[in-house]
Amino acid sequence: MVGTRAKHLLVEYEGCDPAILDDLEAVRGLMRQAAEAAGATVVAEAFHRYRPQGVTGVLVIEESHFSVHTWPEHGYAALDFYTCGDCVPERADAILRVALGAERAEVVLVDRGLRLETGSMQLHFRAAEKVAARGSG
Amino acid sequence: MVGTRAKHLLVEYEGCDPAILDDLEAVRGLMRQAAEAAGATVVAEAFHRYRPQGVTGVLVIEESHFSVHTWPEHGYAALDFYTCGDCVPERADAILRVALGAERAEVVLVDRGLRLETGSMQLHFRAAEKVAARGSG
């Protein structure tokens, strides 16, 4: 990884399709599709299905990671798209929001990383901001 | 997973020991130790070492996930501790901060999950807040 500056999207979806949220292979396939759309390169992955329900999965990418946690019983999913470099994590959000059938979404963007250009090595947590409010649901 | 409410700690460390940050097995071991201390149960993991340097790793836990990204050349590491249930992710931060030799740390706590108790299914992104400012470095 070159450069420490990263965009971290914290994403929550409500009103999703429970069948998809409980289907590990479907979720895995959508996450990989979203990573590709964002311009990320997947280098490792780990997925797990909970009993009685729910899926968790993480893609390790060259540019950091994507994660997903689902609660089919509540139609709810929580995702993170953490990317360095030239990735566009917003594209991952756009794809998954539709594919999971989300009725409402909230997205918070957090800038992370060091300010190398100032030479100060100052940590840079810009305040989280809501970049997409509830949808039409 | 039972209940959707989660605590998500976004953590950044500066001034860390570069040798540890570049040692995949050391980072893996410390992450697992931190997960245990937090009360989490590891169910899967994925780690990757970058060329020429840097480590990324994710633990999938029963209670969600832990992740780490390191930049040895800058003594910098970015971590996430995302936990549901009765875990105490602050304990993971406490362990890793010391073990990685961090001179300075910033931690932001984000509450995530649905407000099931209100019946409103309202998404609940409490604003991120700084819970630990710079250390003595």
Tab-separated table of C-alpha atoms in Angstrom:
chain	number	residue	atom	x	y	z
A	1	MET	CA	0.000	0.000	0.000
A	2	VAL	CA	1.341	3.429	-0.903
A	3	GLY	CA	0.207	6.386	1.166
A	4	THR	CA	-1.818	6.123	4.314
A	5	ARG	CA	-4.768	8.317	3.383
A	6	ALA	CA	-7.949	6.310	3.212
A	7	LYS	CA	-11.668	6.760	2.737
A	8	HIS	CA	-13.781	4.739	5.112
A	9	LEU	CA	-17.494	4.467	4.396
A	10	LEU	CA	-19.663	3.224	7.259
A	11	VAL	CA	-22.897	1.992	5.735
A	12	GLU	CA	-26.175	0.701	7.151
A	13	TYR	CA	-29.116	-0.697	5.196
A	14	GLU	CA	-32.630	-1.324	6.430
A	15	GLY	CA	-35.552	-3.080	4.758
A	16	CYS	CA	-33.336	-5.507	2.844
A	17	ASP	CA	-34.368	-8.845	1.345
A	18	PRO	CA	-33.944	-11.377	4.184
A	19	ALA	CA	-33.334	-14.272	1.806
A	20	ILE	CA	-30.319	-12.579	0.268
A	21	LEU	CA	-28.988	-11.469	3.649
A	22	ASP	CA	-29.021	-15.084	4.813
A	23	ASP	CA	-27.355	-16.526	1.698
A	24	LEU	CA	-23.601	-16.653	2.233
A	25	GLU	CA	-22.764	-17.335	-1.399
A	26	ALA	CA	-25.018	-14.550	-2.611
A	27	VAL	CA	-23.505	-12.083	-0.174
A	28	ARG	CA	-19.979	-13.180	-1.056
A	29	GLY	CA	-20.654	-12.778	-4.764
A	30	LEU	CA	-22.154	-9.319	-4.296
A	31	MET	CA	-19.277	-8.176	-2.134
A	32	ARG	CA	-16.764	-9.274	-4.762
A	33	GLN	CA	-18.789	-7.567	-7.461
A	34	ALA	CA	-18.869	-4.398	-5.371
A	35	ALA	CA	-15.120	-4.560	-4.780
A	36	GLU	CA	-14.475	-4.837	-8.482
A	37	ALA	CA	-16.766	-1.899	-9.192
A	38	ALA	CA	-14.913	0.174	-6.613
A	39	GLY	CA	-11.627	-0.569	-8.328
A	40	ALA	CA	-10.316	-2.784	-5.538
A	41	THR	CA	-8.219	-5.936	-5.867
A	42	VAL	CA	-9.221	-8.813	-3.582
A	43	VAL	CA	-6.283	-10.689	-2.032
A	44	ALA	CA	-8.008	-12.757	0.672
A	45	GLU	CA	-11.450	-13.337	2.150
A	46	ALA	CA	-13.195	-14.842	5.153
A	47	PHE	CA	-16.930	-15.506	5.374
A	48	HIS	CA	-18.996	-17.127	8.078
A	49	ARG	CA	-22.667	-18.043	8.412
A	50	TYR	CA	-24.201	-17.794	11.839
A	51	ARG	CA	-26.767	-20.169	13.331
A	52	PRO	CA	-29.655	-19.777	13.176
A	53	GLN	CA	-29.138	-16.966	10.683
A	54	GLY	CA	-26.947	-14.163	9.469
A	55	VAL	CA	-23.780	-13.812	7.464
A	56	THR	CA	-20.498	-12.054	8.170
A	57	GLY	CA	-17.822	-11.595	5.596
A	58	VAL	CA	-14.642	-9.687	4.977
A	59	LEU	CA	-12.676	-9.103	1.828
A	60	VAL	CA	-9.046	-8.186	2.315
A	61	ILE	CA	-8.152	-5.996	-0.637
A	62	GLU	CA	-4.867	-4.491	-1.812
A	63	GLU	CA	-6.363	-1.180	-0.760
A	64	SER	CA	-7.535	-2.250	2.773
A	65	HIS	CA	-10.852	-4.085	3.389
A	66	PHE	CA	-14.585	-4.453	2.864
A	67	SER	CA	-16.829	-6.024	5.503
A	68	VAL	CA	-20.465	-7.030	5.804
A	69	HIS	CA	-22.648	-8.187	8.705
A	70	THR	CA	-26.268	-9.169	8.130
A	71	TRP	CA	-29.315	-9.698	10.357
A	72	PRO	CA	-31.900	-11.315	8.054
A	73	GLU	CA	-34.479	-11.374	10.850
A	74	HIS	CA	-34.404	-7.571	10.868
A	75	GLY	CA	-33.749	-6.957	7.175
A	76	TYR	CA	-30.670	-5.096	8.335
A	77	ALA	CA	-27.064	-5.064	7.177
A	78	ALA	CA	-23.993	-3.102	8.296
A	79	LEU	CA	-21.103	-2.663	5.897
A	80	ASP	CA	-17.718	-0.969	5.797
A	81	PHE	CA	-15.776	-0.002	2.714
A	82	TYR	CA	-12.281	1.035	3.697
A	83	THR	CA	-10.074	1.981	0.774
A	84	CYS	CA	-6.750	3.632	0.083
A	85	GLY	CA	-5.536	4.855	-3.261
A	86	ASP	CA	-7.774	5.523	-6.214
A	87	CYS	CA	-10.678	3.281	-5.243
A	88	VAL	CA	-14.198	4.674	-5.309
A	89	PRO	CA	-15.971	2.991	-2.390
A	90	GLU	CA	-19.181	4.886	-3.142
A	91	ARG	CA	-19.632	2.565	-6.116
A	92	ALA	CA	-19.662	-0.422	-3.784
A	93	ASP	CA	-22.399	1.234	-1.741
A	94	ALA	CA	-24.441	1.955	-4.859
A	95	ILE	CA	-24.296	-1.653	-6.032
A	96	LEU	CA	-25.010	-3.307	-2.710
A	97	ARG	CA	-27.819	-0.946	-1.777
A	98	VAL	CA	-29.725	-2.050	-4.857
A	99	ALA	CA	-28.678	-5.695	-4.816
A	100	LEU	CA	-29.696	-6.211	-1.181
A	101	GLY	CA	-33.018	-4.467	-1.784
A	102	ALA	CA	-32.415	-1.797	0.866
A	103	GLU	CA	-35.369	0.525	1.461
A	104	ARG	CA	-33.322	2.949	3.536
A	105	ALA	CA	-29.626	3.614	3.860
A	106	GLU	CA	-27.287	5.698	5.924
A	107	VAL	CA	-23.699	6.311	4.976
A	108	VAL	CA	-20.997	8.040	6.984
A	109	LEU	CA	-17.654	8.956	5.475
A	110	VAL	CA	-14.551	9.051	7.643
A	111	ASP	CA	-11.219	10.238	6.304
A	112	ARG	CA	-8.379	8.310	7.857
A	113	GLY	CA	-4.614	8.325	7.653
A	114	LEU	CA	-1.608	10.510	8.268
A	115	ARG	CA	-1.048	13.944	6.794
A	116	LEU	CA	2.276	13.114	5.259
A	117	GLU	CA	2.315	16.229	3.121
A	118	THR	CA	2.527	18.502	6.144
A	119	GLY	CA	5.408	16.591	7.620
A	120	SER	CA	3.538	16.711	10.906
A	121	MET	CA	2.534	13.055	10.935
A	122	GLN	CA	-0.629	14.384	12.486
A	123	LEU	CA	-3.437	11.922	12.772
A	124	HIS	CA	-6.366	13.043	10.721
A	125	PHE	CA	-9.793	11.995	11.851
A	126	ARG	CA	-12.150	14.310	10.098
A	127	ALA	CA	-15.515	14.249	11.782
A	128	ALA	CA	-17.842	11.682	10.349
A	129	GLU	CA	-20.459	13.240	8.141
A	130	LYS	CA	-23.644	11.863	6.751
A	131	VAL	CA	-23.190	11.758	2.999
A	132	ALA	CA	-26.418	9.991	2.121
A	133	ALA	CA	-29.569	10.272	4.174
A	134	ARG	CA	-32.496	7.909	4.178
A	135	GLY	CA	-33.710	6.738	0.813
A	136	SER	CA	-37.240	6.835	-0.419
A	137	GLY	CA	-38.359	4.095	1.991
B	1	MET	CA	-25.635	-12.864	16.367
B	2	VAL	CA	-28.399	-11.650	18.631
B	3	GLY	CA	-29.364	-8.010	18.512
B	4	THR	CA	-28.036	-5.543	16.005
B	5	ARG	CA	-26.584	-2.946	18.343
B	6	ALA	CA	-22.863	-2.715	17.994
B	7	LYS	CA	-19.913	-0.694	19.208
B	8	HIS	CA	-17.445	0.218	16.512
B	9	LEU	CA	-14.086	1.645	17.564
B	10	LEU	CA	-12.071	3.348	14.831
B	11	VAL	CA	-8.487	3.463	16.023
B	12	GLU	CA	-5.290	5.016	14.683
B	13	TYR	CA	-1.804	4.636	16.127
B	14	GLU	CA	1.289	6.677	15.299
B	15	GLY	CA	4.903	6.186	16.307
B	16	CYS	CA	4.648	2.386	16.387
B	17	ASP	CA	7.509	-0.098	16.168
B	18	PRO	CA	8.060	-0.649	12.426
B	19	ALA	CA	9.437	-4.153	12.897
B	20	ILE	CA	6.271	-5.344	14.595
B	21	LEU	CA	4.041	-3.591	12.062
B	22	ASP	CA	5.796	-5.483	9.270
B	23	ASP	CA	5.650	-8.897	10.939
B	24	LEU	CA	2.504	-10.716	9.833
B	25	GLU	CA	2.740	-13.450	12.463
B	26	ALA	CA	3.335	-10.950	15.249
B	27	VAL	CA	0.373	-8.829	14.153
B	28	ARG	CA	-1.828	-11.906	13.809
B	29	GLY	CA	-0.919	-13.088	17.267
B	30	LEU	CA	-1.550	-9.704	18.834
B	31	MET	CA	-4.902	-9.353	17.110
B	32	ARG	CA	-6.000	-12.743	18.399
B	33	GLN	CA	-4.800	-11.867	21.883
B	34	ALA	CA	-6.732	-8.605	21.690
B	35	ALA	CA	-9.861	-10.394	20.517
B	36	GLU	CA	-9.683	-12.774	23.433
B	37	ALA	CA	-9.220	-9.910	25.866
B	38	ALA	CA	-12.256	-8.163	24.404
B	39	GLY	CA	-14.348	-11.260	24.988
B	40	ALA	CA	-14.695	-12.092	21.301
B	41	THR	CA	-14.725	-15.531	19.678
B	42	VAL	CA	-12.723	-15.836	16.458
B	43	VAL	CA	-14.412	-17.910	13.737
B	44	ALA	CA	-12.311	-17.062	10.669
B	45	GLU	CA	-9.376	-14.900	9.671
B	46	ALA	CA	-7.597	-13.526	6.630
B	47	PHE	CA	-4.154	-11.900	6.699
B	48	HIS	CA	-1.994	-10.568	3.905
B	49	ARG	CA	1.488	-9.090	3.730
B	50	TYR	CA	2.117	-6.399	1.173
B	51	ARG	CA	5.276	-5.913	-0.883
B	52	PRO	CA	7.504	-4.214	-0.101
B	53	GLN	CA	5.974	-3.797	3.358
B	54	GLY	CA	2.841	-3.623	5.429
B	55	VAL	CA	0.327	-6.069	6.831
B	56	THR	CA	-3.436	-6.244	6.585
B	57	GLY	CA	-5.523	-8.619	8.569
B	58	VAL	CA	-9.074	-9.307	9.565
B	59	LEU	CA	-10.541	-11.500	12.258
B	60	VAL	CA	-14.126	-12.558	11.718
B	61	ILE	CA	-15.583	-13.001	15.176
B	62	GLU	CA	-18.910	-14.283	16.414
B	63	GLU	CA	-19.576	-10.692	17.401
B	64	SER	CA	-18.584	-9.040	14.032
B	65	HIS	CA	-14.944	-8.243	13.124
B	66	PHE	CA	-11.559	-6.784	13.967
B	67	SER	CA	-9.261	-5.376	11.283
B	68	VAL	CA	-5.745	-3.970	11.092
B	69	HIS	CA	-3.770	-2.182	8.383
B	70	THR	CA	-0.144	-1.233	8.953
B	71	TRP	CA	2.326	1.111	7.254
B	72	PRO	CA	5.712	0.236	8.828
B	73	GLU	CA	7.455	2.952	6.817
B	74	HIS	CA	5.363	5.531	8.681
B	75	GLY	CA	5.081	3.762	12.037
B	76	TYR	CA	1.343	3.996	11.495
B	77	ALA	CA	-1.504	1.535	11.936
B	78	ALA	CA	-5.265	1.818	11.468
B	79	LEU	CA	-7.535	-0.612	13.290
B	80	ASP	CA	-11.243	-1.275	13.676
B	81	PHE	CA	-12.903	-3.163	16.509
B	82	TYR	CA	-16.516	-3.819	15.618
B	83	THR	CA	-18.393	-5.793	18.257
B	84	CYS	CA	-21.938	-6.763	19.154
B	85	GLY	CA	-23.075	-8.247	22.413
B	86	ASP	CA	-21.104	-8.059	25.602
B	87	CYS	CA	-17.652	-7.574	24.133
B	88	VAL	CA	-15.438	-4.803	25.416
B	89	PRO	CA	-13.512	-3.566	22.357
B	90	GLU	CA	-11.724	-0.948	24.452
B	91	ARG	CA	-9.668	-3.779	25.906
B	92	ALA	CA	-8.413	-4.654	22.434
B	93	ASP	CA	-7.335	-1.055	21.940
B	94	ALA	CA	-5.529	-1.026	25.278
B	95	ILE	CA	-3.552	-4.165	24.461
B	96	LEU	CA	-2.607	-3.268	20.915
B	97	ARG	CA	-1.656	0.295	21.743
B	98	VAL	CA	1.001	-0.988	24.112
B	99	ALA	CA	2.050	-4.012	22.080
B	100	LEU	CA	2.607	-2.029	18.907
B	101	GLY	CA	4.533	0.636	20.808
B	102	ALA	CA	2.213	3.453	19.787
B	103	GLU	CA	3.358	6.911	20.891
B	104	ARG	CA	0.050	8.532	20.007
B	105	ALA	CA	-3.439	7.182	19.469
B	106	GLU	CA	-6.803	8.422	18.387
B	107	VAL	CA	-9.988	6.471	18.941
B	108	VAL	CA	-13.460	7.246	17.664
B	109	LEU	CA	-16.499	5.358	18.907
B	110	VAL	CA	-19.488	4.874	16.626
B	111	ASP	CA	-22.679	3.251	17.815
B	112	ARG	CA	-24.264	1.187	15.087
B	113	GLY	CA	-27.393	-0.895	14.696
B	114	LEU	CA	-31.162	-0.666	14.780
B	115	ARG	CA	-33.212	0.688	17.644
B	116	LEU	CA	-35.289	-2.411	18.061
B	117	GLU	CA	-36.634	-1.317	21.420
B	118	THR	CA	-38.514	1.600	19.909
B	119	GLY	CA	-40.107	-0.511	17.247
B	120	SER	CA	-39.149	2.183	14.815
B	121	MET	CA	-36.357	0.233	13.147
B	122	GLN	CA	-34.660	3.582	12.981
B	123	LEU	CA	-31.050	3.549	11.966
B	124	HIS	CA	-28.879	4.854	14.721
B	125	PHE	CA	-25.615	6.509	13.798
B	126	ARG	CA	-24.561	8.442	16.817
B	127	ALA	CA	-21.965	11.010	15.919
B	128	ALA	CA	-18.445	9.782	16.246
B	129	GLU	CA	-16.678	11.102	19.293
B	130	LYS	CA	-13.094	11.149	20.312
B	131	VAL	CA	-12.771	8.931	23.351
B	132	ALA	CA	-9.015	9.025	23.672
B	133	ALA	CA	-6.877	11.897	22.515
B	134	ARG	CA	-3.185	11.827	21.896
B	135	GLY	CA	-1.108	9.986	24.412
B	136	SER	CA	2.031	11.217	26.025
B	137	GLY	CA	3.933	11.147	22.732
